């Protein structure tokens, strides 16, 4: 679904977006390398994502618009992920052989590369175990947010949007 048609009232009642309400990049785009996916449902005055993108890949009609990624320009650098105060941006990369990489913003105590964690859906439910492949702490972020990258099965790339460390 196009970002401009996200039903805000349903989102507010639920507290999270459903996969159907997200503007997913086509598979051929993900196979070509990392791109950003923006899951920002609220038309509030906010634009660090667009302002921080070094290649102008995030379109916003005005500061209250929902941002939209131009996959033809996006390099998947992740700068917008680290600059989004709403933790609403992820990068997805399915260029690898068997798995996809999801880079997500993360505000809890950081896991370590190689750690097995639970991959959670938008509702916070466990989807599958996934492996952390990269950790970028806040002090190395170009914005204000730590990021964690996990390897996930391709069939889960549009579902997993958070992680939970195991006890
Ligand atoms: S990942 Fe990089 S190039 Fe793509 S939209 Fe974000 S800041 Fe721009
Ligand atoms: S910076 Fe984040 S919260 Fe703000 S408009 Fe962009 S995606 Fe939405």
mmCIF file of C-alpha atoms and ligand atoms in Angstrom:
data_model
loop_
_atom_site.group_PDB
_atom_site.id
_atom_site.type_symbol
_atom_site.label_atom_id
_atom_site.label_comp_id
_atom_site.label_asym_id
_atom_site.label_seq_id
_atom_site.Cartn_x
_atom_site.Cartn_y
_atom_site.Cartn_z
ATOM 1 C CA UNK A 1 0.000 0.000 0.000
ATOM 2 C CA UNK A 2 1.224 3.470 -0.816
ATOM 3 C CA UNK A 3 2.357 5.434 2.225
ATOM 4 C CA UNK A 4 -0.018 8.263 1.382
ATOM 5 C CA UNK A 5 -3.009 5.958 1.814
ATOM 6 C CA UNK A 6 -2.134 4.559 5.246
ATOM 7 C CA UNK A 7 -5.288 4.575 7.348
ATOM 8 C CA UNK A 8 -4.191 6.600 10.340
ATOM 9 C CA UNK A 9 -7.264 5.946 12.436
ATOM 10 C CA UNK A 10 -6.797 2.175 12.298
ATOM 11 C CA UNK A 11 -3.130 2.589 13.060
ATOM 12 C CA UNK A 12 -3.825 4.715 16.108
ATOM 13 C CA UNK A 13 -6.344 2.264 17.525
ATOM 14 C CA UNK A 14 -3.937 -0.642 17.020
ATOM 15 C CA UNK A 15 -0.677 1.084 17.963
ATOM 16 C CA UNK A 16 1.286 -0.503 15.125
ATOM 17 C CA UNK A 17 1.184 -0.784 11.344
ATOM 18 C CA UNK A 18 0.293 -4.055 9.684
ATOM 19 C CA UNK A 19 2.486 -5.410 6.896
ATOM 20 C CA UNK A 20 -0.319 -4.629 4.424
ATOM 21 C CA UNK A 21 -0.113 -0.934 5.312
ATOM 22 C CA UNK A 22 3.593 -0.685 4.493
ATOM 23 C CA UNK A 23 5.036 0.306 1.115
ATOM 24 C CA UNK A 24 7.326 -2.735 0.580
ATOM 25 C CA UNK A 25 10.169 -2.502 -1.935
ATOM 26 C CA UNK A 26 9.764 -4.992 -4.804
ATOM 27 C CA UNK A 27 11.799 -8.223 -4.515
ATOM 28 C CA UNK A 28 14.036 -7.253 -7.459
ATOM 29 C CA UNK A 29 14.984 -4.043 -5.621
ATOM 30 C CA UNK A 30 15.878 -5.980 -2.456
ATOM 31 C CA UNK A 31 17.900 -8.462 -4.522
ATOM 32 C CA UNK A 32 19.938 -5.539 -5.834
ATOM 33 C CA UNK A 33 21.146 -4.474 -2.382
ATOM 34 C CA UNK A 34 20.112 -2.498 0.667
ATOM 35 C CA UNK A 35 17.351 0.091 0.554
ATOM 36 C CA UNK A 36 15.466 1.974 3.233
ATOM 37 C CA UNK A 37 11.907 1.146 4.207
ATOM 38 C CA UNK A 38 10.025 3.878 6.040
ATOM 39 C CA UNK A 39 7.182 2.831 8.320
ATOM 40 C CA UNK A 40 6.157 6.264 9.530
ATOM 41 C CA UNK A 41 2.377 6.607 9.851
ATOM 42 C CA UNK A 42 1.897 10.042 11.392
ATOM 43 C CA UNK A 43 1.676 13.327 9.519
ATOM 44 C CA UNK A 44 3.516 15.353 12.112
ATOM 45 C CA UNK A 45 6.071 18.114 11.492
ATOM 46 C CA UNK A 46 9.241 16.026 11.254
ATOM 47 C CA UNK A 47 11.815 15.611 8.503
ATOM 48 C CA UNK A 48 15.282 14.514 9.775
ATOM 49 C CA UNK A 49 15.023 11.473 7.501
ATOM 50 C CA UNK A 50 14.687 13.586 4.394
ATOM 51 C CA UNK A 51 17.152 16.229 5.581
ATOM 52 C CA UNK A 52 19.850 13.686 6.448
ATOM 53 C CA UNK A 53 19.712 11.630 3.252
ATOM 54 C CA UNK A 54 22.909 12.412 1.319
ATOM 55 C CA UNK A 55 21.426 11.534 -2.070
ATOM 56 C CA UNK A 56 17.969 13.096 -1.777
ATOM 57 C CA UNK A 57 16.206 9.734 -1.890
ATOM 58 C CA UNK A 58 13.429 10.609 0.560
ATOM 59 C CA UNK A 59 10.598 12.628 -0.918
ATOM 60 C CA UNK A 60 8.357 14.738 1.273
ATOM 61 C CA UNK A 61 5.909 17.246 -0.173
ATOM 62 C CA UNK A 62 6.158 19.261 3.014
ATOM 63 C CA UNK A 63 7.297 18.789 6.605
ATOM 64 C CA UNK A 64 3.954 17.178 7.538
ATOM 65 C CA UNK A 65 3.905 14.684 4.652
ATOM 66 C CA UNK A 66 4.601 10.985 4.938
ATOM 67 C CA UNK A 67 8.130 10.362 3.606
ATOM 68 C CA UNK A 68 8.542 8.132 0.571
ATOM 69 C CA UNK A 69 11.754 6.423 -0.574
ATOM 70 C CA UNK A 70 12.941 6.648 -4.179
ATOM 71 C CA UNK A 71 14.476 3.161 -4.605
ATOM 72 C CA UNK A 72 16.268 4.356 -7.710
ATOM 73 C CA UNK A 73 18.332 6.780 -5.621
ATOM 74 C CA UNK A 74 18.606 5.010 -2.229
ATOM 75 C CA UNK A 75 22.018 3.471 -1.549
ATOM 76 C CA UNK A 76 20.960 1.748 1.673
ATOM 77 C CA UNK A 77 23.558 3.690 3.661
ATOM 78 C CA UNK A 78 21.346 3.694 6.777
ATOM 79 C CA UNK A 79 21.946 7.338 7.675
ATOM 80 C CA UNK A 80 18.199 7.959 7.813
ATOM 81 C CA UNK A 81 17.766 4.999 10.186
ATOM 82 C CA UNK A 82 20.192 6.595 12.624
ATOM 83 C CA UNK A 83 18.549 10.013 12.322
ATOM 84 C CA UNK A 84 14.870 9.094 12.687
ATOM 85 C CA UNK A 85 13.582 10.082 16.140
ATOM 86 C CA UNK A 86 10.542 7.861 15.637
ATOM 87 C CA UNK A 87 12.604 4.654 15.095
ATOM 88 C CA UNK A 88 10.473 4.208 11.983
ATOM 89 C CA UNK A 89 13.101 3.392 9.340
ATOM 90 C CA UNK A 90 14.820 0.099 8.511
ATOM 91 C CA UNK A 91 17.137 -1.048 5.758
ATOM 92 C CA UNK A 92 16.490 -4.332 3.993
ATOM 93 C CA UNK A 93 19.031 -6.173 1.846
ATOM 94 C CA UNK A 94 18.309 -9.474 0.117
ATOM 95 C CA UNK A 95 21.355 -9.524 -2.166
ATOM 96 C CA UNK A 96 22.842 -12.480 -0.250
ATOM 97 C CA UNK A 97 22.357 -16.089 -1.242
ATOM 98 C CA UNK A 98 20.091 -17.494 1.452
ATOM 99 C CA UNK A 99 19.172 -14.746 3.872
ATOM 100 C CA UNK A 100 18.269 -11.071 4.008
ATOM 101 C CA UNK A 101 19.813 -8.486 6.291
ATOM 102 C CA UNK A 102 17.577 -6.124 8.257
ATOM 103 C CA UNK A 103 19.120 -3.131 9.987
ATOM 104 C CA UNK A 104 16.859 -1.765 12.688
ATOM 105 C CA UNK A 105 17.071 1.010 15.272
ATOM 106 C CA UNK A 106 17.544 -0.364 18.773
ATOM 107 C CA UNK A 107 17.302 1.440 22.115
ATOM 108 C CA UNK A 108 17.859 -1.393 24.603
ATOM 109 C CA UNK A 109 21.146 -2.882 25.860
ATOM 110 C CA UNK A 110 22.903 -3.968 22.709
ATOM 111 C CA UNK A 111 23.448 -7.595 21.711
ATOM 112 C CA UNK A 112 26.747 -8.794 20.266
ATOM 113 C CA UNK A 113 27.511 -9.804 16.707
ATOM 114 C CA UNK A 114 26.932 -13.540 16.387
ATOM 115 C CA UNK A 115 24.289 -13.614 19.126
ATOM 116 C CA UNK A 116 21.044 -15.464 18.466
ATOM 117 C CA UNK A 117 18.015 -13.334 19.329
ATOM 118 C CA UNK A 118 14.278 -13.510 18.754
ATOM 119 C CA UNK A 119 12.996 -11.687 15.684
ATOM 120 C CA UNK A 120 9.727 -9.917 16.501
ATOM 121 C CA UNK A 121 6.951 -8.685 14.239
ATOM 122 C CA UNK A 122 5.416 -5.183 14.401
ATOM 123 C CA UNK A 123 3.103 -6.371 17.155
ATOM 124 C CA UNK A 124 6.017 -7.597 19.272
ATOM 125 C CA UNK A 125 5.319 -11.287 18.691
ATOM 126 C CA UNK A 126 8.199 -13.730 18.112
ATOM 127 C CA UNK A 127 8.534 -14.777 14.454
ATOM 128 C CA UNK A 128 11.770 -16.792 14.463
ATOM 129 C CA UNK A 129 15.249 -16.889 15.905
ATOM 130 C CA UNK A 130 17.656 -14.670 13.965
ATOM 131 C CA UNK A 131 21.388 -13.976 14.185
ATOM 132 C CA UNK A 132 22.927 -10.569 14.853
ATOM 133 C CA UNK A 133 25.456 -9.769 12.132
ATOM 134 C CA UNK A 134 26.402 -6.195 13.004
ATOM 135 C CA UNK A 135 26.011 -3.770 15.889
ATOM 136 C CA UNK A 136 26.564 -0.026 15.597
ATOM 137 C CA UNK A 137 26.359 1.674 18.990
ATOM 138 C CA UNK A 138 25.008 5.171 19.478
ATOM 139 C CA UNK A 139 28.479 6.695 19.886
ATOM 140 C CA UNK A 140 29.342 5.581 16.365
ATOM 141 C CA UNK A 141 25.967 6.596 14.940
ATOM 142 C CA UNK A 142 25.762 9.629 12.659
ATOM 143 C CA UNK A 143 22.454 10.398 14.351
ATOM 144 C CA UNK A 144 21.205 9.583 17.822
ATOM 145 C CA UNK A 145 20.287 5.923 17.473
ATOM 146 C CA UNK A 146 22.091 2.597 17.808
ATOM 147 C CA UNK A 147 21.411 0.066 15.092
ATOM 148 C CA UNK A 148 21.475 -3.716 14.990
ATOM 149 C CA UNK A 149 21.618 -5.784 11.805
ATOM 150 C CA UNK A 150 20.184 -9.298 11.767
ATOM 151 C CA UNK A 151 20.169 -12.061 9.171
ATOM 152 C CA UNK A 152 16.636 -13.307 8.548
ATOM 153 C CA UNK A 153 14.993 -15.804 6.194
ATOM 154 C CA UNK A 154 13.746 -14.056 3.038
ATOM 155 C CA UNK A 155 10.146 -15.006 3.839
ATOM 156 C CA UNK A 156 10.371 -12.961 7.063
ATOM 157 C CA UNK A 157 11.977 -9.818 5.638
ATOM 158 C CA UNK A 158 8.686 -7.883 5.594
ATOM 159 C CA UNK A 159 7.597 -9.115 9.008
ATOM 160 C CA UNK A 160 10.539 -8.867 11.422
ATOM 161 C CA UNK A 161 10.950 -5.312 12.700
ATOM 162 C CA UNK A 162 12.401 -5.723 16.185
ATOM 163 C CA UNK A 163 14.457 -8.144 18.235
ATOM 164 C CA UNK A 164 14.431 -9.459 21.783
ATOM 165 C CA UNK A 165 17.512 -10.805 23.464
ATOM 166 C CA UNK A 166 17.190 -14.200 25.091
ATOM 167 C CA UNK A 167 17.566 -14.542 28.858
HETATM 168 S S1 LIG B 1 19.382 4.549 3.394
HETATM 169 FE FE1 LIG B 1 20.747 6.305 2.887
HETATM 170 S S2 LIG B 1 20.350 6.713 0.726
HETATM 171 FE FE2 LIG B 1 18.641 5.425 1.446
HETATM 172 S S3 LIG B 1 17.043 6.863 2.047
HETATM 173 FE FE3 LIG B 1 18.259 6.424 3.900
HETATM 174 S S4 LIG B 1 19.818 8.044 3.990
HETATM 175 FE FE4 LIG B 1 18.971 8.033 1.899
HETATM 176 S S1 LIG B 2 12.420 11.303 10.640
HETATM 177 FE FE1 LIG B 2 11.312 9.391 11.135
HETATM 178 S S2 LIG B 2 9.527 10.047 12.337
HETATM 179 FE FE2 LIG B 2 10.330 11.888 11.267
HETATM 180 S S3 LIG B 2 9.159 11.952 9.313
HETATM 181 FE FE3 LIG B 2 11.062 10.823 8.921
HETATM 182 S S4 LIG B 2 10.476 8.659 9.178
HETATM 183 FE FE4 LIG B 2 8.891 9.901 10.181
#
